[in-house]
Amino acid sequence: MNRPAIILTSKFSAPSAQKTFGRYVGYMARKEALEKKEYLSDKEKSELDRVETQAKKLDQKYNFSVIKSEEHSKREKEAKELIKKKSIFDLNDKEFDKYLGYMVRIDALNHKKENSKLTAKEQSELEKIGAAANRLSELHATKEKVLDGVFSSDKNVVQLKDLNYIREQLNEGQKNNSVLWQDVVSFDNSFLKKKGILSSTGILNEEELLKATKKMQSVFQNEMDPPLNNMYWVASIHRNTDNVHIHIATVERDPRRKLINRDGISQPKGRRPQKIIDHMKSSFANELIGSSELTKELSQKRQTIREAIQINLTAQVEQPTFQAELNEFVKILPESRRKWFYNKLNEPQKKMSNHLVDELLKDNSDFKKYKDLVWELQNDRQSLYGKSKRNNKNYAINQLYGKEGIYARNGNALLADLRKIDKQANHNQRHRVSFKEKVDPNKYIQSALEEIYKQKSKKENVKSSFDESYAPHPHGKSKTRNIKGHYLKKPFITQSQIRKIKSNQEKVFEKTNADRESRKNLREFEKLQNEVEKELE
């Protein structure tokens, strides 16, 4: 598989491990700092061994490092590092108060900077507290105190003043014993540029990322068992690395998770099945590239293409070249008409069906557009999920040649018309042996059409004779003439019709007086009988 354009990296932590998780993060930060040093003293080497041992113990006990992600690539490694770092939502109260203080002071200094020049001391202060704020969080406020790229389950625009409210919602969830789920969606910037979400000048369409995130979170909430109760989440878009990425933190303010026992500690079950994570990612991607609109357009074109098959068959069925191809196709079809369905055919039969569909639709613009759209979606999916070597994972192959693909649908439309032709040529008799077994297979379609026209002509002649026998008299008086085979008789009921009426009356009586189970069985029998009759047709 090639590297996908979108990576979803996920983790969760149980509420019982929140304080310990802070210690784990501290160990990992110290470990990273020591490992960056070119030379270590004996004391530092000893400390590194101790830190690694303690971090390993905590990790084994609480599974902190169990992170679900995809692909062994630079972006995957980057995403794993991002999800381990502390964000604004992980800050303790003291750190958070300090961060708010920094942001208020930065805002005041920037305001002064716009109206008058800052002193050297103020400029130095601005640089220092800016660096300090960045160390605590990657969030940045605009002049209007709006936090760039931050949104939540109930706010599309988040201001600096909203941070206290947001923390209260997350804290409420954790206080009520909620799992904290954290996700990072990381992008290949070249894909975002290709889809017009990131401009060549670096302008990011955050509105599209917001809509896709909301769609993904809706899938997360509804597919969990049970669904997340009173869910709250907050997301922030970051651009401080080589690739755009989104951090998302989620809690249940009123948890409904099943409690499990781990190492003697009761805690809510937070692990998400892989199929939910996969669906979260696919829903995000589909919303981002607008595939739902393309899918709707494909659905509309499928119907018009199916109608075009039947219209074009009527137009071309008299052409000698097409008749020869139809005869070759019918020649290899099964003997019984009941097997004239695309998915009941073998590969050579399907191949011939596909060829005829192409012939009938060679000038159809909807068919060409359909195939172009399918391959456009396939290329998008390949960019999103990587290239698969398995055909059953290939979107375009499935949409064109799968069991419900365009060739199957139109092959069935063609076969439906051929079944109709064969049945009419057989005088509408429910013969198991098709009409093609009665004539020269090399002249099947010609013989079938000739027989149908002959029957039609005969009916029209009979109708014409019947009409003439009742033609008005030239002088205005009607004159009835007896013609052989036509008699003026009063309406009467035959013995066959009487038996049928009696049988129907008995059925109605049985239905009315039978118990509920008997009526149900009778309905099932009648339904089965109707299906058998339709198949025999």
Coordinates of C-alpha atoms in Angstrom, one line a residue:
M1 CA 0.0 0.0 0.0
N2 CA 1.2 3.5 -0.8
R3 CA 1.2 6.1 2.0
P4 CA -2.4 7.4 2.7
A5 CA -3.2 11.1 2.5
I6 CA -4.9 11.1 5.9
I7 CA -3.7 9.3 9.0
L8 CA -5.9 9.0 12.1
T9 CA -4.0 8.3 15.3
S10 CA -6.0 7.5 18.4
K11 CA -5.5 6.8 22.1
F12 CA -7.6 6.9 25.3
S13 CA -6.8 7.1 29.0
A14 CA -9.0 6.0 31.9
P15 CA -10.0 8.5 34.6
S16 CA -8.4 6.4 37.3
A17 CA -5.0 7.0 35.7
Q18 CA -5.2 10.8 35.1
K19 CA -2.7 11.7 37.9
T20 CA -0.4 8.8 37.0
F21 CA -0.6 9.9 33.3
G22 CA 0.9 13.3 34.3
R23 CA 3.8 11.4 35.9
Y24 CA 4.2 9.3 32.8
V25 CA 4.3 12.4 30.5
G26 CA 7.0 13.9 32.9
Y27 CA 9.1 10.7 32.6
M28 CA 8.8 10.7 28.8
A29 CA 9.7 14.4 28.6
R30 CA 12.8 13.9 30.8
K31 CA 13.8 10.8 28.8
E32 CA 13.6 12.7 25.6
A33 CA 15.7 15.6 27.0
L34 CA 18.4 13.2 28.2
E35 CA 18.5 11.3 24.9
K36 CA 19.0 14.5 23.0
K37 CA 22.3 15.1 24.8
E38 CA 25.4 14.1 22.9
Y39 CA 27.3 13.0 26.0
L40 CA 25.9 11.8 29.3
S41 CA 27.6 11.8 32.7
D42 CA 27.4 8.7 34.8
K43 CA 24.8 10.4 36.9
E44 CA 22.7 11.2 33.9
K45 CA 23.1 7.7 32.5
S46 CA 21.8 6.3 35.8
E47 CA 18.9 8.8 35.7
L48 CA 18.0 7.7 32.1
D49 CA 17.9 4.1 33.1
R50 CA 15.7 4.9 36.1
V51 CA 13.4 7.1 34.0
E52 CA 13.1 4.4 31.3
T53 CA 12.3 1.7 34.0
Q54 CA 9.6 3.9 35.7
A55 CA 8.0 4.9 32.4
K56 CA 8.0 1.2 31.3
K57 CA 6.3 0.2 34.5
L58 CA 3.6 2.8 34.2
D59 CA 3.1 2.0 30.5
Q60 CA 2.7 -1.8 31.2
K61 CA 0.2 -1.0 34.0
Y62 CA -2.0 1.6 32.2
N63 CA -1.2 0.9 28.5
F64 CA -0.4 4.6 27.9
S65 CA 1.5 3.9 24.7
V66 CA -1.1 1.8 23.1
I67 CA -1.8 4.1 20.2
K68 CA -3.7 3.0 17.1
S69 CA -2.4 4.5 13.8
E70 CA -1.5 3.5 10.3
E71 CA 1.5 3.1 8.0
H72 CA 5.1 3.1 9.0
S73 CA 6.0 6.6 7.7
K74 CA 7.5 9.9 8.7
R75 CA 4.0 11.3 9.2
E76 CA 2.9 8.4 11.4
K77 CA 5.9 8.9 13.6
E78 CA 5.1 12.6 13.7
A79 CA 1.5 11.9 14.6
K80 CA 2.5 9.5 17.5
E81 CA 4.7 12.2 18.9
L82 CA 2.0 14.9 18.6
I83 CA -0.6 12.8 20.5
K84 CA 1.8 12.3 23.4
K85 CA 2.5 16.0 23.8
K86 CA 0.5 18.0 26.3
S87 CA -2.0 20.4 24.8
I88 CA -4.1 23.3 26.3
F89 CA -6.6 20.7 27.4
D90 CA -4.1 18.7 29.4
L91 CA -2.7 21.6 31.4
N92 CA -3.3 21.5 35.1
D93 CA -5.0 24.5 36.8
K94 CA -1.8 26.3 37.7
E95 CA -0.4 25.9 34.1
F96 CA -3.8 27.0 32.7
D97 CA -4.0 30.1 34.8
K98 CA -0.4 31.0 33.8
Y99 CA -1.3 30.5 30.1
L100 CA -4.3 32.8 30.4
G101 CA -2.2 35.4 32.1
Y102 CA 0.3 35.2 29.2
M103 CA -2.4 35.6 26.6
V104 CA -4.0 38.6 28.3
R105 CA -0.6 40.3 28.6
I106 CA 0.3 39.5 25.0
D107 CA -3.0 41.0 23.9
A108 CA -2.4 44.2 25.8
L109 CA 1.2 44.6 24.5
N110 CA 0.0 44.0 20.9
H111 CA -2.7 46.5 21.3
K112 CA -0.2 49.1 22.5
K113 CA 2.2 48.2 19.7
E114 CA -0.5 49.1 17.1
N115 CA -1.0 52.6 18.7
S116 CA 2.5 53.5 19.8
K117 CA 6.0 52.0 19.7
L118 CA 6.9 49.5 22.5
T119 CA 9.9 50.2 24.7
A120 CA 12.9 47.9 24.5
K121 CA 11.8 46.3 27.8
E122 CA 8.2 45.8 26.6
Q123 CA 9.4 44.3 23.3
S124 CA 11.7 41.9 25.2
E125 CA 8.8 41.0 27.5
L126 CA 6.5 40.3 24.6
E127 CA 9.1 37.9 23.0
K128 CA 9.6 36.1 26.4
I129 CA 6.0 35.6 27.3
G130 CA 5.2 34.7 23.7
A131 CA 7.8 31.9 23.9
A132 CA 6.5 30.8 27.3
A133 CA 2.9 30.7 26.0
N134 CA 4.0 28.6 23.0
R135 CA 5.8 26.2 25.3
L136 CA 2.5 25.6 27.1
S137 CA 0.2 25.5 24.1
E138 CA 0.2 25.9 20.3
L139 CA -3.1 27.9 20.4
H140 CA -2.9 31.5 19.1
A141 CA -5.4 34.3 19.5
T142 CA -6.2 36.9 16.9
K143 CA -6.8 40.6 17.6
E144 CA -10.5 39.8 18.2
K145 CA -9.3 37.3 20.9
V146 CA -10.6 34.4 18.6
L147 CA -8.5 31.3 18.9
D148 CA -7.3 30.3 15.5
G149 CA -8.4 26.9 14.3
V150 CA -10.2 26.0 17.5
F151 CA -13.8 24.7 17.5
S152 CA -15.9 22.3 19.6
S153 CA -19.1 20.3 19.6
D154 CA -21.1 23.4 20.5
K155 CA -19.0 26.3 19.1
N156 CA -17.7 26.8 15.6
V157 CA -15.7 29.8 16.7
V158 CA -13.9 29.7 20.1
Q159 CA -12.7 32.9 21.8
L160 CA -10.1 33.2 24.5
K161 CA -12.9 33.8 27.1
D162 CA -14.4 30.4 26.1
L163 CA -11.4 28.4 27.3
N164 CA -12.7 28.3 30.9
Y165 CA -16.0 27.0 29.8
I166 CA -14.3 24.3 27.6
R167 CA -12.1 23.2 30.4
E168 CA -15.2 22.9 32.7
Q169 CA -16.9 20.6 30.2
L170 CA -13.8 18.3 30.0
N171 CA -13.3 18.4 33.7
E172 CA -17.0 17.6 34.3
G173 CA -16.6 14.5 32.2
Q174 CA -13.4 13.4 33.9
K175 CA -14.9 14.1 37.4
N176 CA -17.8 11.9 36.5
N177 CA -15.4 9.0 35.6
S178 CA -15.4 9.5 31.9
V179 CA -12.7 8.1 29.5
L180 CA -10.7 10.8 27.8
W181 CA -10.3 10.0 24.1
Q182 CA -7.7 11.8 22.1
D183 CA -7.3 11.7 18.3
V184 CA -4.9 13.3 15.8
V185 CA -5.9 13.6 12.1
S186 CA -2.8 14.2 10.1
F187 CA -2.7 15.2 6.4
D188 CA -0.5 15.1 3.4
N189 CA -0.3 18.7 2.5
S190 CA 0.1 18.0 -1.2
F191 CA -3.3 16.2 -1.1
L192 CA -5.0 19.2 0.6
K193 CA -3.5 21.4 -2.2
K194 CA -4.8 19.1 -4.9
K195 CA -8.3 19.2 -3.5
G196 CA -8.2 23.0 -3.1
I197 CA -8.4 22.9 0.7
L198 CA -4.9 24.4 1.1
S199 CA -4.0 27.1 -1.4
S200 CA -0.5 27.5 -2.9
T201 CA -0.1 30.7 -0.8
G202 CA -0.8 28.7 2.4
I203 CA -4.4 29.7 3.1
L204 CA -6.3 26.8 4.7
N205 CA -10.0 26.2 4.3
E206 CA -10.7 25.5 8.0
E207 CA -14.5 25.4 7.3
E208 CA -14.1 22.2 5.4
L209 CA -11.9 20.6 8.1
L210 CA -14.6 21.6 10.7
K211 CA -17.4 19.9 8.7
A212 CA -15.4 16.8 8.2
T213 CA -14.4 16.6 11.9
K214 CA -18.1 17.0 13.0
K215 CA -19.1 14.2 10.7
M216 CA -16.3 11.9 12.1
Q217 CA -17.3 12.7 15.7
S218 CA -21.0 11.9 14.9
V219 CA -19.9 8.5 13.7
F220 CA -17.8 8.0 16.8
Q221 CA -20.7 8.9 19.1
N222 CA -23.3 6.8 17.4
E223 CA -21.4 3.7 16.6
M224 CA -20.0 3.1 20.1
D225 CA -21.9 0.5 22.2
P226 CA -23.7 2.1 23.9
P227 CA -23.6 5.5 22.1
L228 CA -21.6 8.2 23.9
N229 CA -23.9 10.0 26.3
N230 CA -23.9 13.8 26.6
M231 CA -20.7 13.8 24.5
Y232 CA -18.4 16.9 24.5
W233 CA -15.4 17.4 22.3
V234 CA -13.0 20.2 21.4
A235 CA -10.6 20.3 18.4
S236 CA -7.8 22.5 17.3
I237 CA -6.1 22.7 13.9
H238 CA -2.3 23.1 14.0
R239 CA 0.2 24.0 11.3
N240 CA 3.4 24.0 13.3
T241 CA 4.8 20.9 11.6
D242 CA 5.4 19.8 8.0
N243 CA 1.8 18.6 7.8
V244 CA -1.5 20.1 8.8
H245 CA -3.0 18.2 11.7
I246 CA -6.1 18.4 14.0
H247 CA -6.1 17.5 17.7
I248 CA -9.4 16.3 19.1
A249 CA -10.2 15.6 22.8
T250 CA -13.5 13.9 23.7
V251 CA -15.4 13.0 26.9
E252 CA -18.8 11.9 28.1
R253 CA -20.2 14.4 30.6
D254 CA -22.6 11.7 31.8
P255 CA -20.7 8.4 31.2
R256 CA -22.4 5.1 30.1
R257 CA -19.3 3.0 29.6
K258 CA -19.2 -0.6 30.9
L259 CA -16.9 -0.9 33.9
I260 CA -14.0 -3.4 33.7
N261 CA -11.4 -4.5 36.3
R262 CA -7.8 -3.9 35.4
D263 CA -5.1 -4.7 38.0
G264 CA -7.6 -4.5 40.8
I265 CA -8.9 -1.1 39.6
S266 CA -12.4 -0.6 38.3
Q267 CA -12.5 1.7 35.3
P268 CA -14.7 2.4 32.3
K269 CA -13.9 0.5 29.1
G270 CA -12.5 3.0 26.6
R271 CA -11.0 0.9 23.8
R272 CA -12.7 1.5 20.4
P273 CA -13.1 -1.4 18.0
Q274 CA -10.9 -0.9 14.9
K275 CA -14.0 -0.9 12.6
I276 CA -15.2 2.2 14.4
I277 CA -11.9 4.0 14.0
D278 CA -11.8 2.9 10.3
H279 CA -15.3 4.3 9.8
M280 CA -14.4 7.5 11.6
K281 CA -11.6 8.1 9.2
S282 CA -13.6 7.1 6.1
S283 CA -16.5 9.4 7.1
F284 CA -14.0 12.3 7.6
A285 CA -12.4 11.7 4.3
N286 CA -15.6 11.3 2.3
E287 CA -17.0 14.5 3.8
L288 CA -13.8 16.4 3.1
I289 CA -13.7 15.4 -0.6
G290 CA -17.4 15.7 -1.1
S291 CA -17.8 12.1 -2.3
S292 CA -21.5 12.0 -1.1
E293 CA -22.4 14.5 -3.9
L294 CA -20.4 12.5 -6.4
T295 CA -22.2 9.3 -5.3
K296 CA -25.6 11.0 -5.6
E297 CA -24.7 12.0 -9.2
L298 CA -23.5 8.5 -10.0
S299 CA -26.8 7.1 -8.7
Q300 CA -28.8 9.5 -11.0
K301 CA -26.7 8.6 -14.0
R302 CA -27.1 4.8 -13.4
Q303 CA -30.9 5.1 -13.9
T304 CA -30.6 7.1 -17.2
I305 CA -28.0 4.7 -18.5
R306 CA -30.3 1.7 -17.8
E307 CA -33.1 3.4 -19.7
A308 CA -30.7 4.1 -22.6
I309 CA -29.9 0.4 -22.9
Q310 CA -33.5 -0.5 -23.7
I311 CA -34.0 2.5 -26.1
N312 CA -30.8 1.7 -28.0
L313 CA -31.6 -2.0 -28.2
T314 CA -34.9 -1.2 -29.9
A315 CA -33.1 1.0 -32.3
Q316 CA -30.3 -1.4 -33.2
V317 CA -32.0 -4.8 -33.0
E318 CA -32.8 -4.6 -36.8
Q319 CA -29.2 -4.0 -37.8
P320 CA -27.5 -7.1 -39.3
T321 CA -24.1 -6.6 -37.6
F322 CA -25.7 -6.2 -34.2
Q323 CA -28.1 -9.1 -34.9
A324 CA -25.0 -11.3 -35.6
E325 CA -23.5 -10.3 -32.2
L326 CA -26.8 -10.9 -30.4
N327 CA -27.1 -14.4 -31.9
E328 CA -23.6 -15.3 -30.8
F329 CA -24.5 -14.1 -27.3
V330 CA -27.8 -16.0 -27.1
K331 CA -26.1 -19.1 -28.5
I332 CA -23.9 -19.3 -25.3
L333 CA -26.7 -18.4 -22.8
P334 CA -28.1 -21.2 -20.6
E335 CA -31.0 -23.2 -22.0
S336 CA -33.5 -22.1 -19.4
R337 CA -34.6 -18.4 -19.4
R338 CA -34.7 -18.5 -15.6
K339 CA -30.9 -18.4 -15.7
W340 CA -30.7 -15.3 -17.9
F341 CA -29.5 -13.0 -15.2
Y342 CA -26.0 -11.4 -15.2
N343 CA -24.7 -12.8 -11.9
K344 CA -25.8 -16.3 -12.9
L345 CA -23.6 -16.2 -16.0
N346 CA -20.1 -17.6 -16.3
E347 CA -17.1 -15.4 -17.2
P348 CA -17.2 -15.8 -21.0
Q349 CA -21.0 -15.0 -21.0
K350 CA -20.4 -11.9 -18.8
K351 CA -17.6 -10.8 -21.1
M352 CA -19.9 -11.0 -24.1
S353 CA -22.7 -9.2 -22.2
N354 CA -20.2 -6.4 -21.3
H355 CA -19.2 -6.1 -25.0
L356 CA -22.9 -5.7 -26.0
V357 CA -23.4 -3.1 -23.3
D358 CA -20.4 -1.1 -24.6
E359 CA -21.8 -1.4 -28.2
L360 CA -25.3 -0.1 -27.1
L361 CA -23.8 2.8 -25.0
K362 CA -20.8 3.8 -27.2
D363 CA -22.3 7.2 -28.0
N364 CA -24.0 7.7 -24.6
S365 CA -22.5 10.7 -22.8
D366 CA -23.9 9.7 -19.4
F367 CA -22.1 6.4 -19.6
K368 CA -18.8 8.1 -20.4
K369 CA -19.3 10.6 -17.5
Y370 CA -20.2 7.8 -15.1
K371 CA -16.9 6.0 -15.8
D372 CA -14.9 9.2 -15.5
L373 CA -16.6 9.9 -12.1
V374 CA -15.9 6.4 -10.9
W375 CA -12.2 6.7 -11.7
E376 CA -12.1 10.2 -10.1
L377 CA -13.5 8.7 -6.9
Q378 CA -11.1 5.8 -7.2
N379 CA -8.1 8.1 -7.4
D380 CA -9.3 10.1 -4.4
R381 CA -9.7 6.9 -2.4
Q382 CA -6.3 5.7 -3.4
S383 CA -4.8 8.9 -2.3
L384 CA -6.7 8.7 1.0
Y385 CA -6.2 5.1 1.9
G386 CA -3.3 4.0 -0.3
K387 CA -3.2 1.5 -3.2
S388 CA -4.5 -2.0 -2.6
K389 CA -3.4 -5.0 -4.6
R390 CA -6.8 -6.7 -4.0
N391 CA -9.5 -6.1 -6.6
N392 CA -12.3 -6.4 -4.1
K393 CA -10.9 -3.3 -2.4
N394 CA -10.8 -1.4 -5.7
Y395 CA -13.7 1.0 -5.8
A396 CA -13.7 1.5 -9.6
I397 CA -13.5 -2.2 -10.3
N398 CA -16.4 -2.9 -8.0
Q399 CA -18.5 0.0 -9.4
L400 CA -17.9 -1.1 -13.0
Y401 CA -17.6 -4.9 -12.8
G402 CA -18.9 -5.9 -9.4
K403 CA -22.1 -7.8 -8.6
E404 CA -24.0 -4.5 -8.4
G405 CA -21.7 -2.6 -10.9
I406 CA -22.8 -0.7 -13.9
Y407 CA -22.1 -3.7 -16.3
A408 CA -24.2 -6.0 -14.1
R409 CA -27.1 -3.5 -14.0
N410 CA -27.1 -2.9 -17.7
G411 CA -26.4 -6.5 -18.5
N412 CA -29.6 -7.4 -16.6
A413 CA -31.5 -4.7 -18.5
L414 CA -30.3 -6.3 -21.8
L415 CA -31.1 -9.8 -20.6
A416 CA -34.6 -8.7 -19.4
D417 CA -35.4 -7.5 -22.9
L418 CA -34.0 -10.8 -24.4
R419 CA -36.2 -12.8 -22.0
K420 CA -39.2 -10.8 -23.1
I421 CA -38.4 -11.3 -26.7
D422 CA -37.9 -15.1 -26.2
K423 CA -41.1 -15.4 -24.2
Q424 CA -43.2 -13.5 -26.8
A425 CA -41.7 -15.6 -29.6
N426 CA -42.7 -18.6 -27.6
H427 CA -46.4 -17.4 -27.6
N428 CA -46.0 -16.4 -23.9
Q429 CA -45.9 -20.0 -22.9
R430 CA -44.0 -20.8 -19.8
H431 CA -41.8 -23.3 -21.5
R432 CA -38.6 -24.3 -19.7
V433 CA -37.0 -24.7 -23.1
S434 CA -36.3 -21.2 -24.6
F435 CA -37.3 -20.3 -28.2
K436 CA -33.6 -20.4 -29.2
E437 CA -33.7 -24.2 -28.9
K438 CA -36.4 -24.4 -31.6
V439 CA -34.7 -22.4 -34.3
D440 CA -31.3 -22.0 -36.1
P441 CA -29.1 -20.4 -33.4
N442 CA -27.3 -18.4 -36.1
K443 CA -30.7 -16.7 -37.0
Y444 CA -32.2 -16.6 -33.5
I445 CA -33.0 -12.9 -33.2
Q446 CA -34.3 -12.8 -36.8
S447 CA -36.6 -15.8 -36.2
A448 CA -37.8 -14.4 -32.8
L449 CA -38.7 -11.0 -34.3
E450 CA -40.4 -12.6 -37.3
E451 CA -42.5 -14.8 -35.0
I452 CA -43.5 -11.7 -32.9
Y453 CA -44.4 -9.7 -35.9
K454 CA -46.4 -12.6 -37.3
Q455 CA -48.4 -12.8 -34.1
K456 CA -48.9 -9.0 -34.0
S457 CA -50.1 -9.0 -37.6
K458 CA -52.5 -11.8 -36.9
K459 CA -54.0 -10.0 -33.9
E460 CA -54.3 -6.8 -35.9
N461 CA -56.1 -8.6 -38.8
V462 CA -58.5 -10.2 -36.3
K463 CA -59.2 -6.9 -34.7
S464 CA -59.8 -5.3 -38.1
S465 CA -62.3 -8.0 -39.1
F466 CA -64.1 -7.7 -35.8
D467 CA -64.4 -3.9 -36.3
E468 CA -65.7 -4.3 -39.9
S469 CA -68.5 -6.7 -38.7
Y470 CA -69.9 -3.8 -36.7
A471 CA -69.4 -1.1 -39.2
P472 CA -72.4 1.4 -39.3
H473 CA -74.9 1.1 -42.2
P474 CA -74.5 3.7 -44.9
H475 CA -78.0 5.0 -44.2
G476 CA -77.4 5.5 -40.6
K477 CA -79.0 2.2 -39.4
S478 CA -76.7 -0.4 -37.9
K479 CA -76.5 -3.6 -39.7
T480 CA -75.1 -6.7 -38.0
R481 CA -73.4 -9.3 -40.2
N482 CA -72.6 -12.8 -39.0
I483 CA -69.0 -13.6 -39.9
K484 CA -67.6 -17.1 -39.3
G485 CA -66.0 -17.4 -35.9
H486 CA -67.8 -14.3 -34.5
Y487 CA -71.2 -14.6 -33.0
L488 CA -73.4 -12.1 -31.2
K489 CA -74.1 -13.8 -27.9
K490 CA -75.2 -12.6 -24.5
P491 CA -72.5 -12.6 -21.9
F492 CA -72.2 -15.9 -20.1
I493 CA -70.0 -17.6 -17.5
T494 CA -68.1 -20.7 -18.4
Q495 CA -67.7 -23.7 -16.1
S496 CA -64.0 -22.8 -15.7
Q497 CA -64.8 -19.3 -14.5
I498 CA -67.4 -20.8 -12.0
R499 CA -64.8 -23.1 -10.6
K500 CA -62.4 -20.2 -10.2
I501 CA -64.9 -18.0 -8.4
K502 CA -65.8 -20.9 -6.1
S503 CA -62.2 -21.5 -5.4
N504 CA -61.6 -17.8 -4.6
Q505 CA -64.7 -17.8 -2.3
E506 CA -63.3 -20.8 -0.4
K507 CA -60.0 -19.1 0.0
V508 CA -61.7 -15.9 1.4
F509 CA -63.7 -18.0 3.8
E510 CA -60.6 -19.9 5.0
K511 CA -58.8 -16.6 5.5
T512 CA -61.6 -15.1 7.4
N513 CA -62.2 -18.0 9.7
A514 CA -58.7 -19.4 10.0
D515 CA -56.6 -18.7 13.1
R516 CA -53.8 -16.2 12.9
E517 CA -51.0 -18.8 12.3
S518 CA -53.0 -20.4 9.5
R519 CA -53.6 -17.1 7.8
K520 CA -49.9 -16.3 8.1
N521 CA -48.9 -19.7 6.5
L522 CA -51.5 -19.2 3.8
R523 CA -50.1 -15.7 2.9
E524 CA -46.5 -17.1 2.9
F525 CA -47.7 -19.9 0.5
E526 CA -49.4 -17.5 -1.8
K527 CA -46.3 -15.2 -1.8
L528 CA -44.1 -18.2 -2.7
Q529 CA -46.4 -19.3 -5.4
N530 CA -46.4 -15.9 -7.0
E531 CA -42.6 -15.8 -6.9
V532 CA -42.4 -19.2 -8.6
E533 CA -44.8 -18.1 -11.3
K534 CA -42.8 -14.9 -11.9
E535 CA -39.6 -17.0 -12.2
L536 CA -41.2 -19.3 -14.7
E537 CA -42.1 -16.3 -16.8

